[in-house]
Structures are given as structure tokens and as C-alpha cells.
Short mmCIF file of C-alpha atoms in Angstrom, two decimals:
data_model
loop_
_atom_site.label_atom_id
_atom_site.label_comp_id
_atom_site.label_asym_id
_atom_site.label_seq_id
_atom_site.Cartn_x
_atom_site.Cartn_y
_atom_site.Cartn_z
CA MET A 1 180.24 192.84 99.90
CA ASN A 2 183.85 192.63 101.01
CA ILE A 3 185.11 192.96 104.55
CA TRP A 4 185.95 196.67 104.13
CA ASP A 5 182.43 197.51 103.03
CA GLU A 6 181.03 195.54 105.95
CA VAL A 7 183.15 197.47 108.46
CA ILE A 8 182.13 200.83 106.97
CA THR A 9 178.48 199.75 106.97
CA ASN A 10 178.72 198.87 110.67
CA PHE A 11 180.35 202.20 111.47
CA ASN A 12 177.58 204.01 109.58
CA LYS A 13 174.84 202.04 111.38
CA GLU A 14 176.28 202.93 114.79
CA ILE A 15 176.55 206.59 113.83
CA GLU A 16 172.93 206.65 112.69
CA ILE A 17 171.74 204.93 115.86
CA LEU A 18 173.53 207.53 117.99
CA LYS A 19 172.24 210.44 115.89
CA GLN A 20 168.68 209.12 116.04
CA SER A 21 168.93 208.66 119.78
CA LEU A 22 170.19 212.23 120.19
CA ALA A 23 167.44 213.55 117.93
CA GLU A 24 164.81 211.78 120.04
CA GLY A 25 166.21 213.36 123.21
CA ASN A 26 167.31 210.09 124.77
CA ALA A 27 170.23 211.64 126.61
CA SER A 28 169.07 211.83 130.20
CA ASP A 29 171.41 214.65 131.16
CA TYR A 30 174.23 216.79 129.82
CA PRO A 31 177.02 214.30 130.65
CA SER A 32 175.09 211.59 128.78
CA TYR A 33 174.63 213.94 125.84
CA LYS A 34 178.35 214.71 125.78
CA GLN A 35 179.19 211.02 125.91
CA MET A 36 176.88 210.21 122.99
CA VAL A 37 178.24 213.07 120.91
CA GLY A 38 181.79 211.95 121.75
CA MET A 39 181.00 208.40 120.72
CA CYS A 40 179.56 209.60 117.42
CA THR A 41 182.61 211.78 116.79
CA GLY A 42 184.95 208.91 117.64
CA ILE A 43 183.20 206.46 115.34
CA GLU A 44 183.21 209.01 112.51
CA TRP A 45 186.95 209.57 113.07
CA ALA A 46 187.57 205.81 113.00
CA ARG A 47 185.49 205.38 109.85
CA ASN A 48 187.29 208.20 108.06
CA SER A 49 190.74 207.00 109.14
CA PHE A 50 189.92 203.45 108.12
CA THR A 51 188.68 204.62 104.72
CA ASP A 52 191.81 206.73 104.16
CA ILE A 53 194.10 203.82 105.06
CA ILE A 54 192.27 201.44 102.73
CA LYS A 55 192.37 203.97 99.88
CA LYS A 56 196.12 204.57 100.38
CA ARG A 57 196.86 200.85 100.52
CA THR A 58 194.74 200.15 97.46
CA TYR A 59 196.38 203.02 95.58
CA GLN A 60 199.85 201.74 96.53
CA ASP A 61 198.95 198.25 95.35
CA ASP A 62 197.76 199.66 92.01
CA GLU A 63 201.04 201.59 91.56
CA GLU A 64 203.16 198.50 92.27
CA GLU A 65 201.47 196.43 89.55
#
């Protein structure tokens, strides 16, 4: 596993932990719920942006060779 895969795996683990926690009703109130959903959304955004950047960089490197 390379470093990129490890980062994506960690993002995915955090997302699943948050989703599971939400599904189990662990948010004590609405502000807590909103915070957890926001964290999940933020991590998903980071994961997707990171993946896009890596794909673009890899594609650029392939074109230069």
C-alpha cells in the first residue's frame, strides 16, 4: 500500500465511524448532529479533492514521459 492509499483508507475509516455513530443516534442534540454531518461532509470533500489532485498529477506525469 502506498501513502496515497493509506490516506484514502484513513479518510474512509473516519467517514464510516461518523456514519455509524449517526446511525446509532449518538448525537446528543441537533447542534451535535449538525457538527457530525458537517465533519462527514468535510472529510468526504477532502477525500474527493485529494483523489482528484493525485489523478491529475499522475495523468500529467504519464503525459510527460
